[in-house]
Short mmCIF file of C-alpha atoms in Angstrom, two decimals:
data_model
loop_
_atom_site.label_atom_id
_atom_site.label_comp_id
_atom_site.label_asym_id
_atom_site.label_seq_id
_atom_site.Cartn_x
_atom_site.Cartn_y
_atom_site.Cartn_z
CA MET A 1 204.73 32.30 -96.22
CA ASP A 2 204.96 35.85 -94.77
CA LYS A 3 206.87 37.55 -97.58
CA GLU A 4 207.39 40.89 -95.60
CA ILE A 5 209.32 39.12 -92.72
CA TRP A 6 211.41 37.09 -95.20
CA LYS A 7 212.27 40.16 -96.94
CA GLU A 8 213.38 41.74 -93.70
CA ILE A 9 215.30 38.72 -92.91
CA ILE A 10 217.10 38.72 -96.26
CA GLY A 11 217.70 42.38 -95.91
CA ILE A 12 219.82 41.82 -92.66
CA ILE A 13 222.07 39.11 -94.14
CA PRO A 14 225.74 40.59 -94.46
CA ASP A 15 226.76 40.88 -98.12
CA THR A 16 229.52 38.36 -97.89
CA GLU A 17 227.26 35.77 -96.44
CA LEU A 18 224.54 36.55 -98.94
CA ILE A 19 226.88 35.86 -101.93
CA VAL A 20 227.84 32.49 -100.33
CA ILE A 21 224.20 31.53 -99.84
CA ILE A 22 223.36 32.35 -103.48
CA LYS A 23 226.21 30.44 -104.68
CA ASN A 24 225.54 27.44 -102.52
CA LEU A 25 221.87 27.33 -103.50
CA ASN A 26 222.81 27.84 -107.21
CA ILE A 27 220.37 30.63 -107.64
CA LYS A 28 220.71 32.75 -110.85
CA ILE A 29 220.44 36.71 -110.53
CA LYS A 30 219.00 38.26 -113.59
CA GLY A 31 221.19 40.84 -115.11
CA PHE A 32 224.36 39.54 -113.20
CA ARG A 33 226.74 36.94 -114.46
CA GLU A 34 228.28 36.66 -110.98
CA LEU A 35 227.59 38.40 -107.59
CA ASN A 36 230.61 39.81 -105.76
CA ALA A 37 231.51 42.40 -103.14
CA LYS A 38 231.31 45.25 -105.54
CA ASN A 39 227.87 44.71 -107.21
CA ILE A 40 225.79 43.01 -104.30
CA SER A 41 224.83 46.32 -102.63
CA THR A 42 223.43 47.68 -105.92
CA SER A 43 221.47 44.36 -106.52
CA LYS A 44 219.88 43.90 -103.25
CA LYS A 45 216.29 44.27 -104.49
CA ILE A 46 216.62 41.92 -107.29
CA VAL A 47 218.42 39.36 -105.07
CA THR A 48 215.65 39.60 -102.64
CA VAL A 49 212.98 38.92 -105.26
CA GLN A 50 215.06 35.96 -106.65
CA LEU A 51 215.44 34.43 -103.21
CA ILE A 52 211.69 34.76 -102.42
CA ASN A 53 211.03 33.12 -105.74
CA ASN A 54 213.11 30.26 -104.88
CA PHE A 55 211.57 29.84 -101.40
CA GLU A 56 211.93 26.12 -101.23
CA LYS A 57 215.63 26.35 -101.52
CA ILE A 58 215.63 29.07 -98.73
CA ILE A 59 213.65 26.82 -96.49
CA LYS A 60 215.92 23.81 -97.10
CA TYR A 61 219.05 25.99 -96.36
CA TYR A 62 217.89 27.26 -92.92
CA ASN A 63 216.58 23.76 -92.19
CA LYS A 64 220.10 22.25 -92.35
CA LEU A 65 221.94 25.02 -90.49
CA ASN A 66 224.90 23.83 -88.55
CA ILE A 67 227.05 27.00 -87.61
CA LYS A 68 229.23 28.19 -84.79
CA PRO A 69 228.58 31.72 -83.27
CA LEU A 70 231.56 34.25 -83.30
CA ASN A 71 232.07 34.09 -79.52
CA SER A 72 231.48 30.34 -78.93
CA ASP A 73 233.18 27.09 -79.80
CA LYS A 74 229.89 25.12 -80.00
CA GLN A 75 228.18 24.19 -83.26
CA ILE A 76 224.54 25.05 -83.29
CA SER A 77 221.76 23.47 -85.59
CA SER A 78 218.42 24.71 -86.62
CA GLU A 79 216.90 22.19 -84.03
CA ASP A 80 218.94 23.72 -81.29
CA ILE A 81 217.72 27.17 -82.11
CA ARG A 82 214.07 25.96 -82.16
CA GLY A 83 214.44 24.23 -78.90
CA VAL A 84 215.43 27.17 -76.66
CA GLY A 85 213.30 30.07 -75.17
CA LYS A 86 213.33 33.69 -76.26
CA GLU A 87 215.66 34.92 -73.61
CA ARG A 88 218.24 32.23 -74.64
CA LEU A 89 217.85 33.50 -78.27
CA ILE A 90 218.96 36.91 -77.01
CA THR A 91 221.98 35.21 -75.60
CA LEU A 92 222.76 33.47 -78.78
CA TYR A 93 222.54 36.76 -80.79
CA GLU A 94 224.82 38.40 -78.25
CA ASP A 95 227.39 35.58 -78.49
CA GLY A 96 227.67 36.29 -82.23
CA LEU A 97 224.91 34.42 -84.01
CA ASN A 98 223.40 36.42 -86.75
CA LEU A 99 219.80 37.39 -86.52
CA HIS A 100 218.97 36.01 -89.88
CA PHE A 101 220.08 32.51 -88.78
CA ILE A 102 217.76 32.76 -85.66
CA PHE A 103 214.66 33.88 -87.61
CA GLY A 104 215.51 31.60 -90.57
CA ALA A 105 215.71 28.48 -88.39
CA LEU A 106 212.40 29.44 -86.81
CA LEU A 107 210.42 30.46 -89.79
CA SER A 108 211.60 27.58 -91.85
CA SER A 109 210.15 25.13 -89.43
CA GLU A 110 206.71 23.39 -90.26
CA LYS A 111 205.46 24.07 -86.84
CA THR A 112 203.31 27.14 -86.11
CA GLU A 113 204.62 27.40 -82.55
CA HIS A 114 208.16 28.05 -84.10
CA HIS A 115 206.71 30.84 -86.15
CA ASN A 116 205.10 32.46 -83.11
CA ILE A 117 208.30 32.21 -81.10
CA ALA A 118 209.89 34.19 -84.02
CA LYS A 119 207.22 36.82 -83.88
CA ASP A 120 207.58 37.11 -80.06
CA PHE A 121 211.40 37.13 -80.28
CA LYS A 122 211.29 39.99 -82.74
CA VAL A 123 209.10 42.17 -80.47
CA LEU A 124 211.45 41.22 -77.62
CA ILE A 125 214.74 42.17 -79.34
CA LEU A 126 213.34 45.36 -80.91
CA ASN A 127 212.20 46.50 -77.38
CA LYS A 128 215.65 45.47 -75.85
CA TYR A 129 217.61 47.42 -78.29
CA LYS A 130 214.78 50.36 -78.64
CA LYS A 131 214.87 50.09 -82.52
CA ASN A 132 212.10 50.07 -85.22
CA ASN A 133 213.35 47.16 -87.26
CA LEU A 134 215.89 44.48 -87.30
CA ALA A 135 218.15 46.26 -89.85
CA ASP A 136 218.58 49.13 -87.31
CA ILE A 137 219.69 46.67 -84.65
CA GLU A 138 222.35 45.20 -86.92
CA MET A 139 223.54 48.38 -88.00
CA SER A 140 223.86 49.81 -84.43
CA ASN A 141 225.68 46.68 -83.29
CA ALA A 142 228.05 46.83 -86.33
CA ASN A 143 229.17 50.36 -85.13
CA GLU A 144 229.74 49.12 -81.55
CA PRO A 145 232.69 47.00 -80.28
CA SER A 146 231.78 43.29 -80.13
CA GLY A 147 232.13 41.45 -76.92
CA ASN A 148 235.10 39.59 -78.40
CA ALA A 149 236.76 43.11 -79.21
CA GLN A 150 235.96 44.27 -75.53
CA ASN A 151 237.68 41.16 -74.38
CA PHE A 152 240.69 41.90 -76.46
CA LYS A 153 240.80 45.45 -74.99
CA VAL A 154 240.50 44.13 -71.48
CA ASN A 155 243.35 41.52 -72.12
CA VAL A 156 245.42 44.42 -73.65
CA LYS A 157 245.05 46.52 -70.57
CA LYS A 158 245.81 43.65 -68.35
CA ILE A 159 249.00 43.05 -70.40
CA GLU A 160 250.01 46.68 -70.36
CA LYS A 161 249.51 46.84 -66.52
CA LYS A 162 251.45 43.68 -66.05
CA LEU A 163 254.31 45.05 -68.33
CA ASP A 164 254.32 48.39 -66.40
CA GLU A 165 254.53 46.52 -63.10
CA TYR A 166 257.20 44.35 -64.34
CA LYS A 167 259.02 47.31 -65.69
CA LYS A 168 258.95 49.18 -62.30
CA LYS A 169 260.06 45.97 -60.54
CA ASN A 170 262.74 45.55 -63.07
CA GLN A 171 264.00 49.14 -62.51
CA ALA A 172 264.03 48.77 -58.93
CA ILE A 173 266.08 45.32 -59.11
CA THR A 174 268.36 46.80 -61.67
CA LYS A 175 269.07 49.86 -59.25
CA GLU A 176 269.49 47.54 -56.35
CA LEU A 177 271.85 45.29 -58.39
CA ASN A 178 273.93 48.30 -59.54
CA THR A 179 274.27 49.35 -55.88
CA LEU A 180 275.27 45.94 -54.90
CA SER A 181 277.68 45.53 -57.76
CA LYS A 182 279.41 48.92 -56.87
CA LYS A 183 279.57 47.74 -53.19
CA TYR A 184 281.08 44.23 -54.12
CA LYS A 185 283.58 45.72 -56.50
CA GLU A 186 284.69 48.08 -53.74
CA ASP A 187 284.89 45.15 -51.27
CA ILE A 188 287.02 43.24 -53.78
CA ARG A 189 289.29 46.28 -54.16
CA VAL A 190 289.70 46.63 -50.40
CA LEU A 191 290.12 42.83 -49.81
CA THR A 192 292.74 42.80 -52.57
CA GLU A 193 294.74 45.72 -51.16
CA SER A 194 294.51 43.96 -47.71
CA ASN A 195 295.77 40.79 -49.22
CA ASN A 196 298.69 42.59 -50.93
CA VAL A 197 299.52 44.20 -47.55
CA LEU A 198 299.40 40.98 -45.75
CA LYS A 199 301.70 39.37 -48.26
CA LYS A 200 304.12 42.09 -47.92
CA GLU A 201 303.92 41.84 -44.01
CA LEU A 202 304.43 38.08 -44.21
CA LYS A 203 307.47 38.56 -46.43
CA ILE A 204 308.96 41.02 -43.93
CA GLU A 205 308.30 38.77 -41.06
CA LYS A 206 310.04 35.88 -42.72
CA GLU A 207 313.00 38.11 -43.62
CA LYS A 208 313.26 39.04 -40.09
CA SER A 209 313.66 35.26 -39.44
CA LYS A 210 311.44 33.46 -37.15
CA LYS A 211 311.36 35.88 -34.35
CA SER A 212 307.69 35.76 -34.00
CA GLU A 213 306.41 32.35 -35.23
CA LYS A 214 303.04 33.14 -33.58
CA LYS A 215 302.73 36.32 -35.51
CA ILE A 216 303.30 34.52 -38.76
CA LEU A 217 300.67 32.02 -38.01
CA GLU A 218 298.11 34.82 -37.29
CA ILE A 219 299.01 36.62 -40.47
CA ASN A 220 298.49 33.23 -42.40
CA SER A 221 295.20 32.66 -40.72
CA GLU A 222 294.20 36.21 -41.65
CA LEU A 223 295.37 35.76 -45.15
CA LEU A 224 293.40 32.59 -45.58
CA LEU A 225 290.16 34.36 -44.21
CA TYR A 226 290.70 37.13 -46.67
CA ASN A 227 291.16 34.83 -49.61
CA LYS A 228 287.97 33.09 -48.60
CA GLN A 229 286.13 36.40 -48.47
CA LEU A 230 287.58 37.43 -51.79
CA LYS A 231 286.39 34.34 -53.51
CA GLU A 232 282.99 34.54 -51.97
CA ALA A 233 282.81 38.28 -53.10
CA GLN A 234 283.89 37.27 -56.71
CA GLU A 235 281.18 34.55 -56.78
CA LEU A 236 278.57 36.85 -55.51
CA LEU A 237 279.41 39.37 -58.22
CA SER A 238 279.27 36.70 -60.86
CA ASN A 239 275.84 35.69 -59.71
CA THR A 240 274.72 39.30 -59.71
CA ASN A 241 275.85 39.58 -63.27
CA GLU A 242 273.88 36.47 -64.11
CA VAL A 243 270.85 37.87 -62.55
CA ALA A 244 271.19 41.19 -64.53
CA SER A 245 271.51 39.07 -67.67
CA SER A 246 268.32 37.27 -66.98
CA ILE A 247 266.40 40.42 -66.24
CA GLU A 248 267.68 41.89 -69.50
CA GLU A 249 266.53 38.76 -71.34
CA ALA A 250 263.10 38.91 -69.76
CA GLN A 251 262.82 42.57 -70.85
CA ASN A 252 263.25 41.54 -74.38
CA LEU A 253 260.44 38.89 -74.14
CA PHE A 254 259.35 39.52 -77.71
CA SER A 255 262.51 40.91 -79.27
CA GLU A 256 263.54 37.65 -80.84
CA ILE A 257 260.16 37.18 -82.52
CA LEU A 258 259.26 38.39 -85.98
CA ILE A 259 255.64 38.32 -87.20
CA LEU A 260 255.08 38.38 -90.97
CA GLY A 261 251.67 39.91 -91.67
CA ASP A 262 250.36 42.83 -89.76
CA PRO A 263 246.92 42.22 -88.27
CA GLN A 264 246.70 45.80 -87.29
CA ASN A 265 245.11 45.06 -84.01
CA GLU A 266 245.44 46.85 -80.66
CA ILE A 267 247.07 44.03 -78.85
CA THR A 268 250.00 43.70 -81.41
CA ASP A 269 250.25 47.62 -81.80
CA ASN A 270 250.75 47.91 -78.07
CA LEU A 271 253.33 45.00 -78.02
CA LYS A 272 255.30 46.61 -80.77
CA LYS A 273 256.25 49.35 -78.18
CA LYS A 274 257.50 46.49 -75.93
CA GLY A 275 259.83 45.05 -78.55
CA LEU A 276 257.65 42.98 -80.76
CA ASN A 277 258.57 43.06 -84.46
CA VAL A 278 255.91 42.96 -87.21
CA VAL A 279 256.37 43.18 -90.92
CA ASN A 280 253.50 44.18 -93.24
CA THR A 281 252.46 41.62 -95.91
CA ARG A 282 253.49 43.93 -98.79
CA ASP A 283 257.21 44.18 -97.20
CA ILE A 284 257.76 40.47 -96.88
CA LEU A 285 259.51 40.05 -100.26
CA GLN A 286 261.83 42.80 -99.60
CA ILE A 287 263.15 41.25 -96.44
CA SER A 288 262.52 37.54 -97.16
CA ASN A 289 266.19 36.81 -97.82
CA THR A 290 268.06 39.36 -95.84
CA ASP A 291 270.17 39.49 -92.59
CA PHE A 292 267.18 41.25 -90.91
CA ILE A 293 264.99 38.14 -91.17
CA LYS A 294 267.91 35.80 -90.12
CA SER A 295 268.48 37.93 -86.90
CA PHE A 296 265.33 36.52 -85.17
CA ARG A 297 265.13 33.17 -83.22
CA GLU A 298 261.41 32.71 -84.13
CA ILE A 299 259.47 33.48 -87.25
CA TRP A 300 255.65 33.81 -86.87
CA ILE A 301 253.64 33.66 -90.23
CA LEU A 302 250.03 34.74 -90.24
CA SER A 303 248.67 32.52 -92.92
CA PHE A 304 245.45 34.42 -92.98
CA LEU A 305 247.29 37.51 -94.27
CA VAL A 306 250.32 36.20 -96.11
CA PRO A 307 249.77 34.69 -99.57
CA ALA A 308 251.34 31.22 -100.26
CA GLN A 309 253.92 32.61 -102.71
CA TYR A 310 255.22 35.00 -100.13
CA LYS A 311 255.48 32.15 -97.73
CA ARG A 312 257.64 30.18 -100.24
CA SER A 313 260.01 33.11 -100.59
CA ILE A 314 260.88 33.33 -96.87
CA LYS A 315 264.33 31.71 -96.19
CA ILE A 316 264.61 30.16 -92.65
CA GLU A 317 267.95 29.25 -91.07
CA LYS A 318 268.47 26.04 -89.24
CA ASN A 319 268.66 27.75 -85.89
CA GLN A 320 265.34 29.42 -86.54
CA SER A 321 261.97 28.09 -85.41
CA ILE A 322 258.78 28.91 -87.53
CA ASN A 323 255.14 29.02 -86.29
CA ASP A 324 252.24 29.16 -88.71
CA PHE A 325 249.03 30.92 -87.44
CA LYS A 326 245.77 30.09 -89.19
CA ASP A 327 243.72 32.89 -87.63
CA PHE A 328 244.03 35.89 -85.33
CA LYS A 329 242.33 34.00 -82.23
CA VAL A 330 245.38 31.45 -82.27
CA LEU A 331 247.83 34.34 -82.46
CA ARG A 332 246.23 36.28 -79.60
CA GLU A 333 246.21 33.18 -77.40
CA GLU A 334 249.87 32.57 -78.09
CA LEU A 335 250.79 36.12 -77.24
CA GLU A 336 248.86 36.00 -74.01
CA ARG A 337 250.47 32.64 -73.18
CA ARG A 338 253.99 34.18 -73.51
CA MET A 339 253.04 37.07 -71.44
CA ASN A 340 251.71 34.82 -68.53
CA LYS A 341 254.78 32.55 -68.30
#
């Protein structure tokens, strides 16, 4: 066993994962009744020594890996990691698989060839990222946006661009509708006045008796034509108002949705400007049984941010629908689906 490389691997395990590993392996750390997020950083050296002393448990842990990288939907086992080349290992890392899983799977193998691949992979990844050790790589990547975050930004920009385009088209259509509406109203006014004039003329002609039956027939024909044009203009104005109403509804794409739990993410922050309503977790109890929450058609609850007792306090009306989101990925996909309708 190469203790130095194992110490380096343990040193790059994120604190939260390290706590889980120690609990799962039932390893006792001297001087600590229980490890948690507050004391793990101060006990790293002791933890490393204890893990090295329980080497067989560590080997067993990495031999039975079955995990899913952050940016992948596929589960990966220790055997999967051992069965790919060094370049593919780089791809797995960039897809979100932590370095300690890759090195742990290789070095826990009984085969020397896998240990050699681990050594070659270390040289390759240090050269690629121009770093002196694995900890520097993890630290530099922790300070850079992940591929997933970059994808979020790209999606946000696309959504913003689409919203701006939609807004410009909306403004142009609204302007055109206003112009048409004014025109049709004026046409209706003129047609109505003409109709009244014709009625008066017809009355006069009738009072003059039947001196000109042909004239009466002509006026009746014109009256029918004006009535038809008046009806068509009124129907067109009604359709125009319906189109304007549809456009206003489209503009308020997110205005009838209330999200309980604020993920504080760029995509939701930008959509707030477009009408999306988001309530912070700490404010849920204040609005849980108010007219404010009753005014929305859809209630979206972010279960990964909202405690169960808060959820139970929320009163939903019969005409409201409720959606429960277990993680941010599902929320993001639903927002994008609504935008792409």
